[in-house]
């Protein structure tokens, strides 16, 4: 159950992806319920006895058949993308980016069966990366959102095909950052939401989420464990279209 991600289509149909650890290797797993969690059907998306699949998973779905997931191949340090058109009975997987240590903390959103987006961390170059496909994953266009310190949890949500929002941490400067695009990721505008606690300096000490209702109702929440200063908190900010307010 490591690095799990969940998507609920309704109170009955719910999907979960996660990593299953066998000690010397990990597999990328998918679980589905159609009765609200009373029973589950689980299977392997991809994996064998030599790979480290299923790290930093993220999941989204258009309907009960078309489901999409991203994860890192922890052995080769690649960002991978998997899709199914039959509700998880079979999957097709491929690499999205392979140069350097990429694919950490991936966040995937599907606008349609054609337009799918993945944000993730390029640890080698210290970059927040964004990948976009307009043909259902046949080809991808990837670029840098902004350069920052490595090991940054981040979260993405979409308003429509062109309007996308990402919240992430800059550990180097102790900042909570927010980036948005109105042209599908061709260009990004980023700003600081707030300073973060300087005692939080590892990704494992932070959890972050972003959710939106419209362009003037964007919410960013994060919880952190500052062991240096003995602070444990959950904080929420609301974006009104230009500035953030702490709730």
XYZ file of N, CA and C in Angstrom:
741
model
N 0.763 -1.208 0.000
C 0.000 0.000 0.000
C 0.804 1.274 0.000
N 2.085 1.212 -0.351
C 2.901 2.425 -0.385
C 2.477 3.347 -1.530
N 2.643 4.660 -1.318
C 2.440 5.674 -2.364
C 1.088 5.519 -3.051
N 0.038 5.373 -2.281
C -1.284 5.132 -2.854
C -1.909 6.410 -3.398
N -2.816 6.236 -4.374
C -3.606 7.322 -4.946
C -5.017 6.796 -5.155
N -6.021 7.640 -4.929
C -7.412 7.191 -4.994
C -8.238 8.112 -5.870
N -9.182 7.531 -6.604
C -10.132 8.280 -7.429
C -11.509 7.666 -7.257
N -12.479 8.499 -6.874
C -13.857 8.040 -6.715
C -14.714 8.622 -7.831
N -15.294 7.769 -8.648
C -16.234 8.219 -9.670
C -17.619 8.432 -9.102
N -17.942 7.657 -8.081
C -19.231 7.748 -7.398
C -19.064 7.124 -6.033
N -20.142 7.030 -5.277
C -20.066 6.374 -3.973
C -19.901 4.864 -4.122
N -20.103 4.349 -5.321
C -19.956 2.919 -5.569
C -18.627 2.569 -6.223
N -18.257 3.308 -7.259
C -17.085 2.977 -8.062
C -15.886 3.809 -7.626
N -14.877 3.116 -7.095
C -13.683 3.759 -6.542
C -12.458 2.980 -7.004
N -11.390 3.713 -7.332
C -10.145 3.097 -7.788
C -8.992 3.499 -6.872
N -8.026 2.599 -6.720
C -6.809 2.869 -5.949
C -5.615 2.293 -6.697
N -4.545 3.068 -6.802
C -3.261 2.538 -7.235
C -2.289 2.605 -6.057
N -1.331 1.678 -6.038
C -0.335 1.676 -4.973
C 0.844 0.809 -5.383
N 1.887 0.850 -4.574
C 3.070 0.023 -4.783
C 3.054 -1.137 -3.792
N 3.339 -2.329 -4.304
C 3.438 -3.505 -3.441
C 4.903 -3.911 -3.331
N 5.407 -3.943 -2.107
C 6.830 -4.167 -1.855
C 7.077 -5.638 -1.535
N 7.949 -6.265 -2.340
C 8.329 -7.657 -2.119
C 9.756 -7.782 -1.598
N 10.314 -6.679 -1.130
C 11.656 -6.706 -0.570
C 12.716 -6.343 -1.590
N 12.910 -7.194 -2.588
C 13.923 -6.943 -3.613
C 13.336 -6.296 -4.858
N 12.019 -6.209 -4.949
C 11.372 -5.553 -6.083
C 9.986 -5.077 -5.664
N 9.421 -4.156 -6.441
C 8.073 -3.650 -6.177
C 7.255 -3.701 -7.461
N 5.940 -3.862 -7.312
C 5.042 -3.872 -8.463
C 4.014 -2.755 -8.327
N 3.481 -2.349 -9.452
C 2.488 -1.281 -9.527
C 1.118 -1.938 -9.542
N 0.285 -1.656 -8.526
C -0.966 -2.373 -8.324
C -2.170 -1.458 -8.514
N -3.305 -2.081 -8.884
C -4.573 -1.383 -9.095
C -5.685 -2.155 -8.403
N -6.513 -1.425 -7.653
C -7.663 -2.032 -6.975
C -8.933 -1.270 -7.342
N -10.019 -2.011 -7.510
C -11.286 -1.418 -7.934
C -12.437 -2.021 -7.134
N -13.339 -1.139 -6.720
C -14.592 -1.588 -6.124
C -15.759 -0.956 -6.866
N -16.815 -1.700 -7.045
C -18.045 -1.189 -7.655
C -19.228 -1.262 -6.698
N -18.914 -1.499 -5.426
C -19.974 -1.548 -4.421
C -19.584 -0.758 -3.168
N -18.857 0.343 -3.385
C -18.537 1.230 -2.279
C -17.522 0.714 -1.295
N -16.736 -0.292 -1.695
C -15.683 -0.805 -0.832
C -16.018 -2.088 -0.113
N -17.191 -2.638 -0.329
C -17.536 -3.922 0.303
C -16.629 -5.038 -0.191
N -16.349 -5.044 -1.488
C -15.406 -5.997 -2.068
C -14.504 -5.278 -3.054
N -13.296 -5.799 -3.209
C -12.310 -5.191 -4.097
C -11.730 -6.240 -5.040
N -11.423 -5.811 -6.234
C -10.719 -6.635 -7.208
C -9.379 -5.972 -7.491
N -8.289 -6.635 -7.155
C -6.957 -6.054 -7.285
C -6.105 -6.869 -8.252
N -5.237 -6.164 -8.970
C -4.371 -6.814 -9.947
C -3.123 -5.969 -10.153
N -2.135 -6.535 -10.829
C -0.892 -5.833 -11.115
C -0.999 -5.079 -12.436
N -0.700 -3.789 -12.411
C -0.652 -2.999 -13.640
C 0.602 -3.352 -14.423
N 1.754 -3.271 -13.770
C 3.002 -3.743 -14.356
C 3.986 -4.046 -13.242
N 4.885 -4.998 -13.527
C 5.877 -5.377 -12.534
C 6.447 -6.752 -12.799
N 7.654 -6.975 -12.311
C 8.307 -8.277 -12.387
C 9.265 -8.388 -11.210
N 10.102 -9.379 -11.218
C 10.976 -9.629 -10.067
C 12.266 -8.829 -10.108
N 12.403 -7.936 -11.082
C 13.644 -7.147 -11.185
C 13.404 -5.646 -11.115
N 12.193 -5.170 -11.413
C 11.935 -3.724 -11.459
C 11.409 -3.186 -10.142
N 11.494 -1.877 -10.021
C 10.970 -1.164 -8.850
C 9.833 -0.256 -9.314
N 8.683 -0.855 -9.654
C 7.556 -0.106 -10.190
C 6.624 0.367 -9.075
N 5.854 1.419 -9.397
C 4.797 1.862 -8.494
C 5.194 2.897 -7.472
N 6.320 3.563 -7.678
C 6.714 4.623 -6.739
C 6.002 5.923 -7.112
N 5.563 6.669 -6.099
C 4.950 7.995 -6.286
C 3.785 7.930 -7.296
N 2.808 7.105 -7.035
C 1.711 6.910 -7.977
C 0.704 8.053 -7.925
N 0.023 8.252 -9.066
C -1.087 9.195 -9.156
C -2.101 8.632 -10.133
N -3.388 8.888 -9.877
C -4.464 8.215 -10.598
C -5.575 9.192 -10.938
N -6.144 9.032 -12.136
C -7.339 9.767 -12.512
C -8.135 8.916 -13.487
N -9.406 9.261 -13.664
C -10.276 8.476 -14.546
C -11.323 9.377 -15.177
N -11.652 9.077 -16.415
C -12.707 9.777 -17.125
C -14.054 9.119 -16.863
N -14.052 7.795 -16.833
C -15.258 7.019 -16.553
C -14.830 5.664 -16.007
N -15.734 4.728 -15.944
C -15.425 3.434 -15.364
C -14.508 2.570 -16.197
N -14.291 2.934 -17.440
C -13.423 2.156 -18.322
C -12.074 2.817 -18.576
N -12.074 4.128 -18.765
C -10.865 4.851 -19.151
C -10.187 5.438 -17.909
N -9.106 4.790 -17.506
C -8.397 5.120 -16.278
C -6.927 5.339 -16.625
N -6.307 6.324 -15.959
C -4.935 6.701 -16.262
C -4.129 6.793 -14.968
N -2.858 6.428 -15.050
C -2.019 6.453 -13.855
C -0.576 6.765 -14.227
N 0.112 7.433 -13.320
C 1.534 7.698 -13.474
C 2.267 7.128 -12.269
N 3.545 6.832 -12.479
C 4.376 6.349 -11.383
C 5.832 6.447 -11.781
N 6.711 6.289 -10.800
C 8.139 6.256 -11.094
C 8.641 4.822 -11.079
N 9.433 4.487 -12.070
C 10.235 3.268 -12.057
C 11.436 3.561 -11.176
N 11.375 3.096 -9.946
C 12.403 3.437 -8.971
C 13.763 2.841 -9.255
N 13.833 1.840 -10.136
C 15.115 1.258 -10.502
C 15.819 2.075 -11.562
N 15.095 2.428 -12.609
C 15.659 3.215 -13.704
C 15.441 4.712 -13.535
N 14.637 5.095 -12.531
C 14.361 6.499 -12.214
C 13.689 7.211 -13.380
N 12.688 6.536 -13.973
C 11.933 7.067 -15.103
C 10.504 7.400 -14.690
N 9.899 8.378 -15.364
C 8.477 8.659 -15.222
C 7.717 7.772 -16.197
N 6.738 7.024 -15.694
C 5.975 6.111 -16.524
C 4.488 6.450 -16.488
N 3.792 6.068 -17.575
C 2.369 6.341 -17.756
C 1.669 5.053 -18.154
N 0.540 4.776 -17.509
C -0.233 3.568 -17.788
C -1.688 3.946 -18.035
N -2.335 3.223 -18.957
C -3.722 3.507 -19.277
C -4.480 2.215 -19.555
N -5.754 2.252 -19.239
C -6.647 1.146 -19.537
C -7.940 1.694 -20.120
N -8.509 0.975 -21.071
C -9.796 1.352 -21.663
C -10.872 0.329 -21.350
N -10.537 -0.631 -20.469
C -11.500 -1.671 -20.111
C -11.639 -1.824 -18.597
N -11.487 -0.693 -17.895
C -11.741 -0.697 -16.464
C -10.682 -1.339 -15.609
N -9.502 -1.594 -16.183
C -8.414 -2.174 -15.401
C -8.159 -3.630 -15.686
N -8.905 -4.225 -16.625
C -8.663 -5.627 -16.983
C -7.281 -5.787 -17.600
N -6.888 -4.852 -18.466
C -5.556 -4.858 -19.066
C -5.052 -3.422 -19.160
N -3.732 -3.273 -19.146
C -3.103 -1.963 -19.145
C -2.027 -1.869 -20.219
N -1.821 -0.662 -20.725
C -0.708 -0.350 -21.613
C 0.157 0.703 -20.930
N 1.453 0.425 -20.808
C 2.355 1.316 -20.081
C 3.553 1.698 -20.947
N 4.068 2.895 -20.709
C 5.230 3.380 -21.449
C 5.926 4.459 -20.640
N 7.174 4.749 -21.007
C 7.945 5.799 -20.348
C 7.598 7.155 -20.940
N 7.470 8.156 -20.076
C 7.212 9.527 -20.510
C 8.510 10.322 -20.569
N 9.275 10.306 -19.463
C 10.597 10.936 -19.424
C 11.585 9.964 -18.792
N 12.828 9.964 -19.318
C 13.812 8.976 -18.883
C 15.177 9.572 -18.559
N 15.372 10.857 -18.778
C 16.682 11.474 -18.565
C 16.822 11.959 -17.131
N 17.770 11.382 -16.397
C 17.995 11.769 -15.019
C 17.056 11.044 -14.064
N 17.015 11.538 -12.842
C 16.119 11.017 -11.810
C 14.816 11.796 -11.899
N 13.832 11.252 -12.631
C 12.565 11.946 -12.877
C 11.397 11.081 -12.409
N 10.235 11.730 -12.249
C 9.022 10.998 -11.915
C 8.654 10.969 -10.455
N 9.440 11.620 -9.608
C 9.085 11.636 -8.185
C 7.893 12.563 -7.947
N 7.075 12.194 -6.966
C 5.926 13.001 -6.542
C 5.023 13.363 -7.717
N 4.778 12.411 -8.615
C 3.967 12.711 -9.797
C 2.520 12.998 -9.408
N 1.897 13.884 -10.186
C 0.484 14.218 -10.026
C -0.137 14.200 -11.415
N -1.145 13.356 -11.636
C -1.758 13.181 -12.951
C -3.202 13.651 -12.927
N -3.598 14.382 -13.987
C -4.977 14.795 -14.184
C -5.368 14.554 -15.635
N -6.560 14.011 -15.840
C -7.077 13.764 -17.186
C -8.266 14.674 -17.439
N -8.150 15.522 -18.449
C -9.267 16.367 -18.857
C -10.217 15.592 -19.761
N -9.655 14.729 -20.589
C -10.427 13.876 -21.494
C -9.576 12.659 -21.806
N -10.047 11.809 -22.680
C -9.251 10.649 -23.082
C -8.094 11.044 -23.999
N -8.081 12.275 -24.449
C -6.982 12.778 -25.278
C -6.013 13.637 -24.476
N -6.565 14.572 -23.678
C -5.740 15.542 -22.961
C -5.480 15.069 -21.534
N -4.221 14.730 -21.274
C -3.803 14.211 -19.972
C -2.525 14.945 -19.569
N -2.395 15.252 -18.278
C -1.291 16.057 -17.789
C -0.615 15.364 -16.603
N 0.706 15.506 -16.535
C 1.467 14.976 -15.402
C 2.475 16.024 -14.956
N 2.463 16.363 -13.693
C 3.543 17.152 -13.106
C 4.384 16.227 -12.233
N 5.684 16.503 -12.163
C 6.563 15.624 -11.407
C 7.868 16.342 -11.119
N 8.739 15.672 -10.358
C 10.009 16.264 -9.947
C 11.176 15.656 -10.701
N 11.998 16.538 -11.265
C 13.280 16.152 -11.846
C 14.345 16.440 -10.793
N 14.753 15.402 -10.078
C 15.694 15.586 -8.978
C 17.079 15.951 -9.503
N 17.476 15.381 -10.632
C 18.810 15.621 -11.178
C 19.053 17.099 -11.431
N 18.075 17.770 -12.006
C 18.226 19.178 -12.372
C 17.510 20.140 -11.431
N 16.875 19.608 -10.384
C 16.171 20.465 -9.435
C 15.036 21.231 -10.063
N 14.198 20.542 -10.868
C 13.137 21.205 -11.606
C 11.771 20.584 -11.314
N 10.769 21.442 -11.241
C 9.387 21.008 -11.283
C 9.008 20.880 -12.752
N 8.625 19.679 -13.176
C 8.396 19.395 -14.587
C 6.903 19.211 -14.862
N 6.521 19.459 -16.123
C 5.140 19.297 -16.565
C 5.130 18.615 -17.922
N 4.313 17.560 -18.041
C 4.190 16.819 -19.295
C 2.730 16.797 -19.725
N 2.530 16.940 -21.041
C 1.187 17.036 -21.594
C 1.075 16.164 -22.846
N -0.043 15.456 -22.962
C -0.367 14.740 -24.183
C -1.732 15.193 -24.675
N -1.867 15.310 -25.987
C -3.155 15.655 -26.594
C -3.679 14.516 -27.451
N -2.998 13.352 -27.364
C -3.423 12.189 -28.149
C -3.492 10.915 -27.309
N -3.861 11.095 -26.037
C -4.081 9.946 -25.171
C -2.847 9.210 -24.740
N -1.691 9.845 -24.835
C -0.459 9.224 -24.367
C 0.428 8.671 -25.453
N 0.017 8.815 -26.714
C 0.864 8.355 -27.819
C 2.174 9.136 -27.854
N 2.108 10.439 -27.624
C 3.302 11.279 -27.550
C 3.108 12.319 -26.462
N 4.226 12.813 -25.934
C 4.191 13.764 -24.826
C 5.087 14.962 -25.129
N 4.681 16.109 -24.634
C 5.501 17.318 -24.642
C 5.787 17.695 -23.193
N 7.061 17.772 -22.822
C 7.452 18.036 -21.438
C 8.317 19.288 -21.350
N 8.198 19.992 -20.254
C 8.989 21.191 -20.049
C 9.132 21.520 -18.579
N 9.924 22.536 -18.300
C 10.203 22.971 -16.942
C 9.184 24.012 -16.499
N 8.570 23.825 -15.333
C 7.687 24.840 -14.761
C 8.520 25.897 -14.051
N 9.345 25.469 -13.108
C 10.333 26.353 -12.502
C 11.377 25.517 -11.789
N 12.563 26.076 -11.655
C 13.661 25.389 -10.992
C 13.589 25.665 -9.505
N 13.840 24.629 -8.720
C 13.745 24.759 -7.271
C 14.578 23.660 -6.638
N 14.570 23.560 -5.352
C 15.328 22.526 -4.662
C 14.677 21.163 -4.895
N 15.479 20.110 -4.817
C 14.988 18.756 -5.048
C 14.091 18.299 -3.894
N 13.420 17.163 -4.133
C 12.574 16.528 -3.126
C 11.374 17.389 -2.757
N 10.543 17.748 -3.760
C 9.408 18.615 -3.458
C 8.088 17.891 -3.689
N 7.317 17.625 -2.651
C 5.944 17.177 -2.880
C 5.167 18.269 -3.607
N 4.288 17.882 -4.508
C 3.490 18.854 -5.248
C 2.152 18.232 -5.610
N 1.204 19.086 -5.943
C -0.151 18.650 -6.256
C -0.700 19.513 -7.374
N -1.440 18.897 -8.313
C -1.965 19.601 -9.473
C -3.464 19.378 -9.582
N -4.162 20.399 -10.101
C -5.574 20.273 -10.450
C -5.817 21.086 -11.716
N -6.920 20.786 -12.400
C -7.213 21.463 -13.663
C -8.626 22.028 -13.627
N -8.774 23.199 -14.258
C -10.076 23.833 -14.395
C -10.705 23.492 -15.740
N -9.901 23.529 -16.787
C -10.334 23.117 -18.115
C -9.102 22.659 -18.889
N -9.204 22.552 -20.197
C -8.111 21.997 -20.980
C -6.854 22.864 -20.919
N -7.005 24.156 -20.699
C -5.872 25.078 -20.725
C -5.482 25.626 -19.361
N -6.426 25.682 -18.426
C -6.170 26.275 -17.113
C -5.782 25.191 -16.109
N -4.517 25.222 -15.690
C -3.993 24.228 -14.761
C -3.275 24.931 -13.611
N -3.288 24.291 -12.440
C -2.707 24.875 -11.240
C -1.855 23.831 -10.524
N -0.699 24.259 -10.026
C 0.200 23.380 -9.281
C 0.653 24.094 -8.018
N 0.605 23.414 -6.900
C 1.205 23.890 -5.656
C 2.376 22.975 -5.315
N 3.470 23.565 -4.827
C 4.637 22.747 -4.496
C 5.498 23.464 -3.473
N 6.491 22.739 -2.945
C 7.400 23.290 -1.947
C 8.764 23.577 -2.549
N 9.354 24.665 -2.131
C 10.733 25.013 -2.421
C 11.502 24.871 -1.110
N 12.144 23.716 -0.923
C 12.848 23.468 0.329
C 14.074 24.369 0.494
N 14.680 24.752 -0.613
C 15.904 25.550 -0.533
C 15.627 26.901 0.114
N 14.476 27.500 -0.215
C 14.130 28.812 0.314
C 13.014 28.770 1.347
N 12.578 27.562 1.734
C 11.507 27.403 2.727
C 10.240 28.131 2.304
N 9.771 27.834 1.072
C 8.606 28.511 0.528
C 7.568 27.513 0.040
N 6.294 27.867 0.219
C 5.187 27.173 -0.427
C 4.848 27.961 -1.686
N 4.921 27.322 -2.857
C 4.802 28.005 -4.135
C 3.548 27.564 -4.890
N 3.087 28.455 -5.788
C 1.882 28.217 -6.585
C 2.151 28.634 -8.024
N 1.854 27.749 -8.961
C 2.073 28.029 -10.382
C 0.780 27.778 -11.147
N 0.515 28.633 -12.136
C -0.694 28.463 -12.936
C -0.400 28.769 -14.399
N -1.178 28.146 -15.271
C -1.089 28.394 -16.699
C -2.486 28.510 -17.275
N -2.637 29.372 -18.273
C -3.909 29.502 -18.983
C -3.786 29.110 -20.452
N -2.636 28.503 -20.796
C -2.437 28.077 -22.179
C -1.965 26.626 -22.269
N -2.442 25.810 -21.338
C -2.149 24.384 -21.394
C -0.738 24.006 -21.038
N -0.011 24.901 -20.388
C 1.338 24.586 -19.948
C 2.437 25.146 -20.811
N 2.093 25.932 -21.835
C 3.131 26.539 -22.672
C 3.964 27.527 -21.870
N 3.301 28.308 -21.014
C 3.988 29.221 -20.099
C 3.323 29.144 -18.735
N 4.101 29.446 -17.694
C 3.607 29.381 -16.321
C 3.913 30.680 -15.587
N 3.009 31.064 -14.686
C 3.224 32.174 -13.760
C 3.246 31.600 -12.347
N 4.324 31.868 -11.623
C 4.484 31.295 -10.285
C 4.623 32.400 -9.245
N 4.123 32.131 -8.055
C 4.210 33.079 -6.956
C 4.325 32.318 -5.646
N 4.769 33.022 -4.626
C 4.892 32.436 -3.298
C 3.581 32.575 -2.534
N 3.125 31.475 -1.963
C 1.942 31.508 -1.102
C 2.337 31.967 0.300
N 3.384 31.316 0.845
C 3.799 31.649 2.211
C 5.163 31.045 2.484
N 5.803 31.556 3.540
C 7.008 30.909 4.035
C 6.611 29.642 4.780
N 7.467 28.635 4.690
C 7.215 27.402 5.425
C 8.152 27.310 6.617
N 7.852 26.395 7.504
C 8.663 26.232 8.703
C 10.068 25.768 8.322
N 11.126 26.467 8.760
C 12.484 26.118 8.347
C 12.950 24.762 8.843
N 12.265 24.201 9.830
C 12.638 22.883 10.326
C 12.121 21.745 9.474
N 11.299 22.048 8.460
C 10.777 21.026 7.548
C 11.704 20.971 6.341
N 12.536 19.949 6.272
C 13.538 19.900 5.210
C 13.611 18.550 4.516
N 12.608 17.716 4.701
C 12.538 16.452 3.974
C 11.129 16.273 3.436
N 11.033 15.605 2.294
C 9.728 15.399 1.675
C 8.816 14.539 2.535
N 9.408 13.633 3.313
C 8.603 12.740 4.142
C 7.904 13.479 5.274
N 8.336 14.711 5.566
C 7.757 15.482 6.675
C 6.589 16.342 6.227
N 6.209 16.281 4.927
C 5.196 17.178 4.395
C 4.185 16.406 3.553
N 2.924 16.810 3.648
C 1.888 16.340 2.739
C 1.127 17.560 2.241
N 0.798 17.560 0.949
C 0.241 18.751 0.324
C -0.882 18.358 -0.622
N -1.906 19.235 -0.719
C -2.992 19.000 -1.651
C -3.516 20.302 -2.225
N -4.009 20.246 -3.469
C -4.611 21.394 -4.129
C -5.939 20.966 -4.729
N -6.964 21.783 -4.508
C -8.287 21.507 -5.069
C -8.931 22.825 -5.456
N -9.795 22.790 -6.482
C -10.402 24.037 -6.942
C -11.867 23.827 -7.326
N -12.616 24.927 -7.205
C -13.996 24.975 -7.669
C -14.106 25.812 -8.934
N -13.355 26.925 -8.970
C -13.239 27.751 -10.168
C -11.949 28.551 -10.028
N -11.717 29.497 -10.954
C -10.448 30.218 -10.972
C -10.261 31.143 -9.771
N -11.321 31.462 -9.060
C -11.211 32.324 -7.885
C -11.486 31.575 -6.586
N -11.566 30.261 -6.667
C -11.748 29.445 -5.467
C -10.831 28.231 -5.557
N -9.536 28.498 -5.307
C -8.509 27.471 -5.324
C -7.992 27.300 -3.903
N -7.956 26.074 -3.418
C -7.544 25.811 -2.045
C -6.274 24.970 -2.027
N -5.329 25.396 -1.191
C -4.087 24.664 -1.004
C -3.965 24.332 0.476
N -3.748 23.065 0.762
C -3.593 22.641 2.146
C -2.330 21.819 2.295
N -1.651 21.980 3.421
C -0.510 21.112 3.678
C -0.353 20.882 5.171
N 0.124 19.705 5.485
C 0.452 19.347 6.852
C 1.940 19.072 6.947
N 2.544 19.431 8.064
C 3.984 19.248 8.188
C 4.355 18.854 9.619
N 5.498 18.207 9.719
C 6.052 17.809 10.996
C 7.446 18.404 11.118
N 7.545 19.526 11.835
C 8.811 20.218 12.048
C 9.425 19.673 13.331
N 10.280 18.658 13.174
C 10.879 18.034 14.352
C 11.932 18.934 14.994
N 12.502 19.842 14.232
C 13.522 20.743 14.774
C 12.923 21.705 15.793
N 11.764 22.275 15.470
C 11.122 23.257 16.342
C 9.912 22.704 17.091
N 9.629 21.407 16.905
C 8.534 20.778 17.632
C 7.160 21.283 17.230
N 6.949 21.512 15.922
C 5.683 22.044 15.425
C 5.038 21.034 14.478
N 3.777 20.733 14.711
C 2.989 19.885 13.824
C 1.684 20.612 13.516
N 1.456 20.933 12.245
C 0.277 21.714 11.899
C -0.288 21.291 10.551
N -1.566 21.654 10.356
C -2.200 21.594 9.046
C -2.664 23.005 8.710
N -2.287 23.522 7.537
C -2.615 24.887 7.157
C -3.349 24.893 5.823
N -4.273 25.850 5.664
C -5.086 25.947 4.455
C -5.048 27.386 3.934
N -4.862 27.528 2.629
C -4.910 28.826 1.976
C -5.961 28.808 0.876
N -6.599 29.962 0.665
C -7.569 30.127 -0.414
C -7.050 31.164 -1.398
N -7.087 30.812 -2.686
C -6.656 31.710 -3.757
C -7.883 32.331 -4.401
N -7.897 33.667 -4.526
C -9.069 34.374 -5.038
C -8.902 34.849 -6.480
N -7.825 34.395 -7.115
C -7.561 34.822 -8.478
C -6.358 35.711 -8.608
N -5.920 36.294 -7.471
C -4.724 37.132 -7.488
C -3.864 36.955 -6.246
N -4.498 36.778 -5.084
C -3.754 36.652 -3.844
C -4.285 35.458 -3.035
N -3.477 35.051 -2.032
C -3.851 33.969 -1.145
C -4.208 34.511 0.232
N -5.207 33.875 0.861
C -5.580 34.171 2.232
C -5.494 32.893 3.049
N -4.897 32.998 4.222
C -4.826 31.861 5.122
C -6.153 31.713 5.842
N -6.722 30.524 5.845
C -7.999 30.266 6.506
C -7.783 29.723 7.910
